[in-house]
Tab-separated table of C-alpha atoms and ligand atoms in Angstrom:
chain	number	residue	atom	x	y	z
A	1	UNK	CA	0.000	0.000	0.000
A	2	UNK	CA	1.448	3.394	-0.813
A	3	UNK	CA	2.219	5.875	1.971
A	4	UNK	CA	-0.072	8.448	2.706
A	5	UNK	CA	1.480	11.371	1.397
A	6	UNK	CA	1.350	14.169	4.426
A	7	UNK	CA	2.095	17.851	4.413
A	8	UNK	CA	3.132	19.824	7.986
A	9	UNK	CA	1.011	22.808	8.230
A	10	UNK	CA	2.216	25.032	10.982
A	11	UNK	CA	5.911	24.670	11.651
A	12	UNK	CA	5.932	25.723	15.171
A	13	UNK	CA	6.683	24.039	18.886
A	14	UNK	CA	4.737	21.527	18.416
A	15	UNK	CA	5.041	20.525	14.682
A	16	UNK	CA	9.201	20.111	15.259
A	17	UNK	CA	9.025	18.568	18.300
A	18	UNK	CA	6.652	15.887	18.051
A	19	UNK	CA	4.886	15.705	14.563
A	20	UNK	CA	8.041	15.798	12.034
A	21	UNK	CA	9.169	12.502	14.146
A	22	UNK	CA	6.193	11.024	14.623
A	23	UNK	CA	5.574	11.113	11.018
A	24	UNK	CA	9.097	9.778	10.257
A	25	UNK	CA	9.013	7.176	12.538
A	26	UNK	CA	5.944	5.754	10.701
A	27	UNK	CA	5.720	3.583	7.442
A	28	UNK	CA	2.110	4.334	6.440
A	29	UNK	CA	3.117	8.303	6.133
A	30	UNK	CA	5.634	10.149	4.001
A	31	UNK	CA	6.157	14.001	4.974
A	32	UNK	CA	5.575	15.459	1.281
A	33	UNK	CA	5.710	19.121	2.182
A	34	UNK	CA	5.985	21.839	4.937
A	35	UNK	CA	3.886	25.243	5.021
A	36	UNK	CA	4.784	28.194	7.419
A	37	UNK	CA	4.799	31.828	6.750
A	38	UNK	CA	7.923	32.343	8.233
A	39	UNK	CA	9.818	28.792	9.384
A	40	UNK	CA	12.005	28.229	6.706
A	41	UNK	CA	10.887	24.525	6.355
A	42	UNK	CA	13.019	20.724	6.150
A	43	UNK	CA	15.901	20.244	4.139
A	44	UNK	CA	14.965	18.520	0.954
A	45	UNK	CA	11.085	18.423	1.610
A	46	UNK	CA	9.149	20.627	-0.345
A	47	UNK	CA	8.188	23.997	1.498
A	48	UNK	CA	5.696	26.990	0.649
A	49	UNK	CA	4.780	30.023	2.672
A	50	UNK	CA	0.788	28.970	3.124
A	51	UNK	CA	-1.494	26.034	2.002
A	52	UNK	CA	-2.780	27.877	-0.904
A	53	UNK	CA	0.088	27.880	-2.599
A	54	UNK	CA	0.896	23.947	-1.699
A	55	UNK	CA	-2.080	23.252	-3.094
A	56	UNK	CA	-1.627	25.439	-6.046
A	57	UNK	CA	1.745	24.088	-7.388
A	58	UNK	CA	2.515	21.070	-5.149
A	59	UNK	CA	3.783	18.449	-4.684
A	60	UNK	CA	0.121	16.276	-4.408
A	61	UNK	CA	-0.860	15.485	-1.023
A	62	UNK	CA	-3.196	12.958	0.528
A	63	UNK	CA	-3.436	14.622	4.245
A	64	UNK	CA	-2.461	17.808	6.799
A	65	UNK	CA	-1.763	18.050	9.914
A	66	UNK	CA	-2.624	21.314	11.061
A	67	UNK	CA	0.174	22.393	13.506
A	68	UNK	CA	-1.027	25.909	13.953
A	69	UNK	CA	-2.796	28.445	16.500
A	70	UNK	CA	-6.566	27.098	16.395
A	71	UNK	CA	-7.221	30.506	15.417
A	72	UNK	CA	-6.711	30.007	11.818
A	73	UNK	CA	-7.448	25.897	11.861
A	74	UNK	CA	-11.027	26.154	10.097
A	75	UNK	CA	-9.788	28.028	7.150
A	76	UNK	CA	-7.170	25.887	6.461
A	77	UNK	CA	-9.303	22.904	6.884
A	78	UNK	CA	-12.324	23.760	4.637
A	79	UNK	CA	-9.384	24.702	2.065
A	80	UNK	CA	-7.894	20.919	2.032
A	81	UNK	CA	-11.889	19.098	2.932
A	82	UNK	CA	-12.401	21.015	-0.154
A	83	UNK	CA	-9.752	19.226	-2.455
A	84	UNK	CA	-10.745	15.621	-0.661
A	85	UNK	CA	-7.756	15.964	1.805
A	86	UNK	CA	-7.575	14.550	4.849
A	87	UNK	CA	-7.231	16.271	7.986
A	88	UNK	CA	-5.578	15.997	11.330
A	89	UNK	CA	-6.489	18.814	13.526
A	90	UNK	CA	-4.155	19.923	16.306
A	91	UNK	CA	-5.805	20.211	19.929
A	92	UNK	CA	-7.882	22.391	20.628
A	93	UNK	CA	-9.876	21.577	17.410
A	94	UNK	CA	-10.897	24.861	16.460
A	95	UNK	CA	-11.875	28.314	18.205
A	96	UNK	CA	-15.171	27.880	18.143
A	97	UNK	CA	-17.872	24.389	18.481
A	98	UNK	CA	-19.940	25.878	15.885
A	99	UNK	CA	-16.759	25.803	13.309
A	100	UNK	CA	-16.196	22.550	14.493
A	101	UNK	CA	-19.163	20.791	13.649
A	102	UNK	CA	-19.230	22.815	10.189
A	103	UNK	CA	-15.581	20.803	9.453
A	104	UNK	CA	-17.744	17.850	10.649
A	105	UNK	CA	-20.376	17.595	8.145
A	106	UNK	CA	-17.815	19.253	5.372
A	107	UNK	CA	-15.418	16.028	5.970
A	108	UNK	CA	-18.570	14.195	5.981
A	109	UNK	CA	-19.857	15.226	2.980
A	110	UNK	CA	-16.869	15.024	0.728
A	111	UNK	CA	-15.831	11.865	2.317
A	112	UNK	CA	-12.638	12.912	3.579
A	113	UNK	CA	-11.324	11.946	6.993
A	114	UNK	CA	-11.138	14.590	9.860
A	115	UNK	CA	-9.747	13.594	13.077
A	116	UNK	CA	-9.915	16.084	15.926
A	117	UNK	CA	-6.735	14.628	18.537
A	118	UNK	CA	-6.400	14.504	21.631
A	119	UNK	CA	-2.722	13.715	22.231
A	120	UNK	CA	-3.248	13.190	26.319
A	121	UNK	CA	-5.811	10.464	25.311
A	122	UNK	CA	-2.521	8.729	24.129
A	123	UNK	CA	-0.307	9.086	27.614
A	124	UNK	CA	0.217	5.586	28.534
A	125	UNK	CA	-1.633	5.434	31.846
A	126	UNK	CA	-5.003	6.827	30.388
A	127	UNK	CA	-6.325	3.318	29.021
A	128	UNK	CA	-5.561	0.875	31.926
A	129	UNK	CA	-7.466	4.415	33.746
A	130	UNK	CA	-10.323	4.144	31.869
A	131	UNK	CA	-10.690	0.310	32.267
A	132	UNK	CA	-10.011	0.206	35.746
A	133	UNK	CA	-12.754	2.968	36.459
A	134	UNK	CA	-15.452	1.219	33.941
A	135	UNK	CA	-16.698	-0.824	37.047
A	136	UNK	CA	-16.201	1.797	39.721
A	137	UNK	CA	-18.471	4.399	41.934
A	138	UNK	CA	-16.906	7.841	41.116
A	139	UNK	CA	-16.931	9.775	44.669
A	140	UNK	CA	-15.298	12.539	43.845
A	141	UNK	CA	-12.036	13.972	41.664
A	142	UNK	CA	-9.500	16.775	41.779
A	143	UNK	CA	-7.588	18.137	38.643
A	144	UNK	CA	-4.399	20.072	39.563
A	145	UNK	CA	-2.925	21.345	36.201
A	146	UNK	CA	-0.565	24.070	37.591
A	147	UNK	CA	3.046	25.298	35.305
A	148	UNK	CA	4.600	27.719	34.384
A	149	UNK	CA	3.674	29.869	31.176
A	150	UNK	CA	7.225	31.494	31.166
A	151	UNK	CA	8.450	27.709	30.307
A	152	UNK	CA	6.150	26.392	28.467
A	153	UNK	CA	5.016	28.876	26.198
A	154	UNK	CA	7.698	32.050	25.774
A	155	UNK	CA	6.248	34.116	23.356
A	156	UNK	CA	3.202	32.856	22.323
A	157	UNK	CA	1.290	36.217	21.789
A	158	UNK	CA	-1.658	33.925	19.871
A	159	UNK	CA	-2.369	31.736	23.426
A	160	UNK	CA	-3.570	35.308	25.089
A	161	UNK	CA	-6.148	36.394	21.955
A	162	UNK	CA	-9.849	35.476	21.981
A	163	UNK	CA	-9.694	31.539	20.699
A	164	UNK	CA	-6.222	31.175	22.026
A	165	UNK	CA	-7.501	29.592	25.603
A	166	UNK	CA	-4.596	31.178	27.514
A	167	UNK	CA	-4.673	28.529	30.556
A	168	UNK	CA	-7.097	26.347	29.071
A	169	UNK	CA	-4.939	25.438	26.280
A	170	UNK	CA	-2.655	22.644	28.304
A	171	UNK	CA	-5.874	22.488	30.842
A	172	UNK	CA	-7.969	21.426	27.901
A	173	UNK	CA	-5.465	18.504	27.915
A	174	UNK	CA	-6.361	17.539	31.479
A	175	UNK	CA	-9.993	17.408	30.371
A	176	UNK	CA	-9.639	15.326	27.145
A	177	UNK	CA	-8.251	12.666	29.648
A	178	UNK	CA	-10.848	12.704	32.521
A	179	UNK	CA	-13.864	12.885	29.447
A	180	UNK	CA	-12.497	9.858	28.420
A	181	UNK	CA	-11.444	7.505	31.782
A	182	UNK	CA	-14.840	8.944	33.623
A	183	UNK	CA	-17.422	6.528	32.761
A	184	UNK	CA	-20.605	9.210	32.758
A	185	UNK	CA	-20.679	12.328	31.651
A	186	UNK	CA	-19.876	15.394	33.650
A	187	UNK	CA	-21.031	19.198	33.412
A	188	UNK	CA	-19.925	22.707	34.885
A	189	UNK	CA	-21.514	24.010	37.939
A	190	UNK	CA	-18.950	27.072	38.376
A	191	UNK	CA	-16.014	28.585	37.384
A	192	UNK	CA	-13.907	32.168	38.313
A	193	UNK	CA	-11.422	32.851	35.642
A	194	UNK	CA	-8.244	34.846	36.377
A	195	UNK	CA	-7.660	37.216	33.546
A	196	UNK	CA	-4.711	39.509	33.431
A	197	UNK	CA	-5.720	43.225	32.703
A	198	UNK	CA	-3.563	43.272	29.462
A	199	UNK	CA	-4.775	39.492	28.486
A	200	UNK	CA	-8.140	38.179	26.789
A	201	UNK	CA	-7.027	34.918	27.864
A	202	UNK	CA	-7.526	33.549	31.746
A	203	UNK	CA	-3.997	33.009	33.286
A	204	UNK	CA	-6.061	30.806	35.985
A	205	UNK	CA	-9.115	29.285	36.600
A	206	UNK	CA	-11.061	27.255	39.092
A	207	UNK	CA	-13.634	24.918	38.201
A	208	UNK	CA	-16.525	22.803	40.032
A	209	UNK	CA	-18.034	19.619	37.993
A	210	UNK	CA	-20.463	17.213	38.697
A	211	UNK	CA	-21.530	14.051	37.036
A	212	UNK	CA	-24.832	12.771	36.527
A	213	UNK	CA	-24.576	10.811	39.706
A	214	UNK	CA	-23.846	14.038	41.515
A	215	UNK	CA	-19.889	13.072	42.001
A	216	UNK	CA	-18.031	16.507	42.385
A	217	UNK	CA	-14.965	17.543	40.091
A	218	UNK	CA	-12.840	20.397	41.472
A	219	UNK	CA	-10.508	21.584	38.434
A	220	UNK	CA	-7.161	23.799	39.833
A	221	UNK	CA	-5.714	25.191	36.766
A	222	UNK	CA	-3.044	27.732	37.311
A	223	UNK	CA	-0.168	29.263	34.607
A	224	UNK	CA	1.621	31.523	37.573
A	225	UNK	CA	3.638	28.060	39.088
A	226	UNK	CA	6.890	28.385	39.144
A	227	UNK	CA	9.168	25.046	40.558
A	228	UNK	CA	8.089	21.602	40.345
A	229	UNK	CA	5.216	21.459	37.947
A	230	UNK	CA	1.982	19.517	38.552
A	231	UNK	CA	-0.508	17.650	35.880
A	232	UNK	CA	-1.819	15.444	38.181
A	233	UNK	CA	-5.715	13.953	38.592
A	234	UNK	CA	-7.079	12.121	41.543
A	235	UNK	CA	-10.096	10.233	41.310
A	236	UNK	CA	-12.142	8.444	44.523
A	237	UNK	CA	-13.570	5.783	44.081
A	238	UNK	CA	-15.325	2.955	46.300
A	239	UNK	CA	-12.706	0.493	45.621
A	240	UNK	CA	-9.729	3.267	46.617
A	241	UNK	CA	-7.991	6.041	44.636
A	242	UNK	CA	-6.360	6.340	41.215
A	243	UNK	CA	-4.185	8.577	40.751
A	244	UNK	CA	-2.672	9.818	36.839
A	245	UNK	CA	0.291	11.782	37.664
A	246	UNK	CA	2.621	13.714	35.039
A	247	UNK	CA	-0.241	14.117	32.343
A	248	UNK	CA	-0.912	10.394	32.069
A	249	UNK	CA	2.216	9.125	32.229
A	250	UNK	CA	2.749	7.448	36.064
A	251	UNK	CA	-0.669	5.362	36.994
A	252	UNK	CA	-1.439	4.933	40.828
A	253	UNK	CA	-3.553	2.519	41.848
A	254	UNK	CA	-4.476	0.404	45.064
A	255	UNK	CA	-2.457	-2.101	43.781
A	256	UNK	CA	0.812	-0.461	42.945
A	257	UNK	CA	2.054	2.150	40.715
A	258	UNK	CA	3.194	1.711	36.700
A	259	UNK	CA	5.472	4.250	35.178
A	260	UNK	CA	5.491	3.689	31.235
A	261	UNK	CA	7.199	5.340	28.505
A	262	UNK	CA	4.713	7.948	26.726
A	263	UNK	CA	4.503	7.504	23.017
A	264	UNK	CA	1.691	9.784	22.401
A	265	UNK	CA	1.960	11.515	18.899
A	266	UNK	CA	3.373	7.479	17.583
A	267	UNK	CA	-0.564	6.329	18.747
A	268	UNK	CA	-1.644	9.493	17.489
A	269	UNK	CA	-0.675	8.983	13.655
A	270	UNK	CA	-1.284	5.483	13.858
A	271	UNK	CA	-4.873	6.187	14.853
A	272	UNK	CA	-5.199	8.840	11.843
A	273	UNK	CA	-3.647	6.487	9.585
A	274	UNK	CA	-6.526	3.556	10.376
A	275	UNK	CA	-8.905	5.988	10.263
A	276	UNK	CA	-7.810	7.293	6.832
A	277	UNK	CA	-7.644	3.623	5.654
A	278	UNK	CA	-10.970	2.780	7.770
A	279	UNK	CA	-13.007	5.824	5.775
A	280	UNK	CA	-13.464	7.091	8.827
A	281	UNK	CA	-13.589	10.289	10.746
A	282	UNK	CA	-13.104	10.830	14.572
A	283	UNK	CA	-14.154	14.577	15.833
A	284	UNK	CA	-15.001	14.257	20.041
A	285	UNK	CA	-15.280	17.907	20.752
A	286	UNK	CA	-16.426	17.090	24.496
A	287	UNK	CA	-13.145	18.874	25.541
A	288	UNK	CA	-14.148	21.905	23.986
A	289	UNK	CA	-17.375	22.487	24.795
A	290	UNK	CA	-16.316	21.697	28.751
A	291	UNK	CA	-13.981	24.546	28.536
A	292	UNK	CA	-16.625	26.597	25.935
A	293	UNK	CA	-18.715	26.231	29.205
A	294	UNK	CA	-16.333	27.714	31.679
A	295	UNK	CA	-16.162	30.797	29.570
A	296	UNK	CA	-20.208	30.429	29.251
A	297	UNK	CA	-20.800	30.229	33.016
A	298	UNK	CA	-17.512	31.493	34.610
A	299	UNK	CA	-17.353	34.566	36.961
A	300	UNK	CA	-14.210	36.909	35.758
A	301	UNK	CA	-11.569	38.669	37.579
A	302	UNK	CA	-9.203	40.841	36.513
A	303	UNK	CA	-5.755	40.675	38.002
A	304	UNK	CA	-1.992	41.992	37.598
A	305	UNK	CA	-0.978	42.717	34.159
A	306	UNK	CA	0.946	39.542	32.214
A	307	UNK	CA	4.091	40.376	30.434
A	308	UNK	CA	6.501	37.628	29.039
B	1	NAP	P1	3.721	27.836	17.894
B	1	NAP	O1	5.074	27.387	18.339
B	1	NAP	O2	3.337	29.262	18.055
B	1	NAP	O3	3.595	27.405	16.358
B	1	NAP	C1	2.486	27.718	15.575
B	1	NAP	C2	2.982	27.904	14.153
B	1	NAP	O4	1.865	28.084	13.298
B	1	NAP	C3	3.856	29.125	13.988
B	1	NAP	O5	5.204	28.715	13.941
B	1	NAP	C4	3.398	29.761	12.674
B	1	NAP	O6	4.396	29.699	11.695
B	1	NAP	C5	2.317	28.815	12.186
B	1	NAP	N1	1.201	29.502	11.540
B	1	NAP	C6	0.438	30.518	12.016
B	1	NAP	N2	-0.502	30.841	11.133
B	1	NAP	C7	-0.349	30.007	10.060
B	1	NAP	C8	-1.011	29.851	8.814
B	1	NAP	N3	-2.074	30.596	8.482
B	1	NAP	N4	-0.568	28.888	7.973
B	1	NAP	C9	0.476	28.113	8.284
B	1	NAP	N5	1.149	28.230	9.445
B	1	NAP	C10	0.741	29.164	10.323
B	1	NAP	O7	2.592	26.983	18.607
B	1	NAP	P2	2.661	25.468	19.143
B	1	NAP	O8	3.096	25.457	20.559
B	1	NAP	O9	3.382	24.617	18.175
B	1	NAP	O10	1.099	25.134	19.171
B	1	NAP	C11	0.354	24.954	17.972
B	1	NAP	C12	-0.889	24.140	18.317
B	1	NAP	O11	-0.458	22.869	18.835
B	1	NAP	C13	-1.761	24.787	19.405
B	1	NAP	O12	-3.115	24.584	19.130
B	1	NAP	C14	-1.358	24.042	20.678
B	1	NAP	O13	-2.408	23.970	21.619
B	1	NAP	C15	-1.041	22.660	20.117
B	1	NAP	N6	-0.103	21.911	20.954
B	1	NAP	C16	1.048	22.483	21.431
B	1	NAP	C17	1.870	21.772	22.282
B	1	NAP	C18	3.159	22.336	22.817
B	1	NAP	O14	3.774	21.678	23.677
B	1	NAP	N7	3.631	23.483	22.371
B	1	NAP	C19	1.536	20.462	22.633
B	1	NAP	C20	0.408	19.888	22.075
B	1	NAP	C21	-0.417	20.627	21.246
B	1	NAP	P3	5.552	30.788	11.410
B	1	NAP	O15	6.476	30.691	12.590
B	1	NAP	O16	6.169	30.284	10.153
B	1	NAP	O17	4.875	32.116	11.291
């Protein structure tokens, strides 16, 4: 079977660090081209300065990954759906639900695949989570997601516009894990969000769940921690706690404790690449519309300016 033939939309952080090896580390993809308005691209793979002009004079391509600020992610995806490419959209999905679900019924319609991923989904201690909570009372759970902006995202002016999430964007991550290990669904009661008075993005925010069964989830998301850094999610249950520590990757249990090598963005392209074989499209946007609700239903407050 020939490779799927890939172009890297969106040559930032993300797309250097964990796409571009991901993607050469995997025998159903070949990278066929980069676009970024200003990166100056991969020696000896094709490169162009935006996706219009990729698509305009080459080389052919089969699928995207779209690497960028979700800002910009629908435009760029209606532009490939349009040509019958398939599409991998970066977390969050897009900056809006409603855009979302328009990419939805586009991919749909043209038959194209569009998967919306969740790389924490991937973190090796989030499936042996979600079976091991399948059977179990929820009682109650506690999200800590607190690190430091300063280190993980230096001059990132896009993360502080409207659509950029400011905190939610690695906080989104937290959620995409504990939508998919809780086994009900679970909704927002409450929420304060910290804003800085120069920022349209929250620098905190605290959170209160529930779950259908009335199980409380208290969400601590903070961007101001400096020091050791905390992803770390506790869940109560009546047979004892489980705890997912370092974004998924260390599993506590009653039983013991496994630490496993994380491998998410290998799982991730080998899920797009059944799913482009499969016909198939996967677009959960549960994650988004938890944190869509937060800025729905959250109280503001304004505090010290943020500057880099
Ligand atoms: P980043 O370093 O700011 O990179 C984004 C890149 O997108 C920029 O380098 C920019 O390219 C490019 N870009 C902007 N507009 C574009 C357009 N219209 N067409 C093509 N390229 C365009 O951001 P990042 O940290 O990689 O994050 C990107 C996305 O990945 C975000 O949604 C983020 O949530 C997600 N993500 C990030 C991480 C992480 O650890 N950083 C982890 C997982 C997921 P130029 O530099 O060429 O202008």
């Amino acid at each position: 079977m020939d490779p799927i033939r890939i172009a890297v939309i969106g040559m930032g952080k993300i797309a250097r660090d964990q796409h571009l090896p991901a993607i050469a580390g995997n025998a159903a993809f070949s990278l066929a081209a980069t676009v970024s308005p200003h990166d100056p691209g991969v020696a000896g793979i094709a490169h162009h300065k935006s996706l219009e002009v990729l698509l305009a004079e080459g080389p052919a391509v089969d699928a995207v990954a779209l690497c960028t600020p979700p800002q910009v992610r629908y435009d760029l995806a209606v532009q490939a759906l349009n040509r019958g490419i398939h599409v991998l959209l970066e977390k969050p999905p897009g900056a809006t639900l409603a855009e979302v679900a328009a990419l939805s019924a586009r991919a749909d319609k043209v038959g194209s695949t569009l998967f919306a991923a969740w790389h924490s989904r991937f973190a090796v201690g989030v499936a042996p989570a979600r079976a091991w909570l399948a059977e179990r009372r929820i009682d109650r759970v506690a999200i800590t997601w607190r690190e430091d902006v300063r280190v993980w995202h230096p001059g990132q002016a896009w993360i502080w516009e409207p659509g950029g999430l400011g905190v939610f964007d690695p906080g989104i991550n937290a959620l995409s894990i504990v939508s998919h290990i809780l086994p009900r669904p679970f909704f927002l009661k409450a929420a304060t969000l910290t804003l800085p008075s120069n920022r349209a993005a929250p620098i905190a925010a605290d959170m209160e769940f529930r779950d259908t069964t009335g199980a409380p989830i208290t969400m601590d998301l903070d961007w101001r921690q400096t020091g050791p850094q905390t992803w770390d999610i506790v869940v109560e249950t009546d047979a004892g706690t489980l705890k997912l520590s370092s974004g998924g990757a260390v599993l506590s249990l009653p039983s013991g404790t496994q630490h496993g090598e994380n491998h998410e963005y290998a799982e991730l392209y080998g899920r797009f690449a059944a799913l482009i074989r499969g016909g198939r499209s996967d677009v959960d946007t549960d994650p988004l519309r938890l944190v869509a609700d937060a800025f729905l239903r959250g109280r503001r407050e304004i505090t010290e300016a943020f500057n880099d």
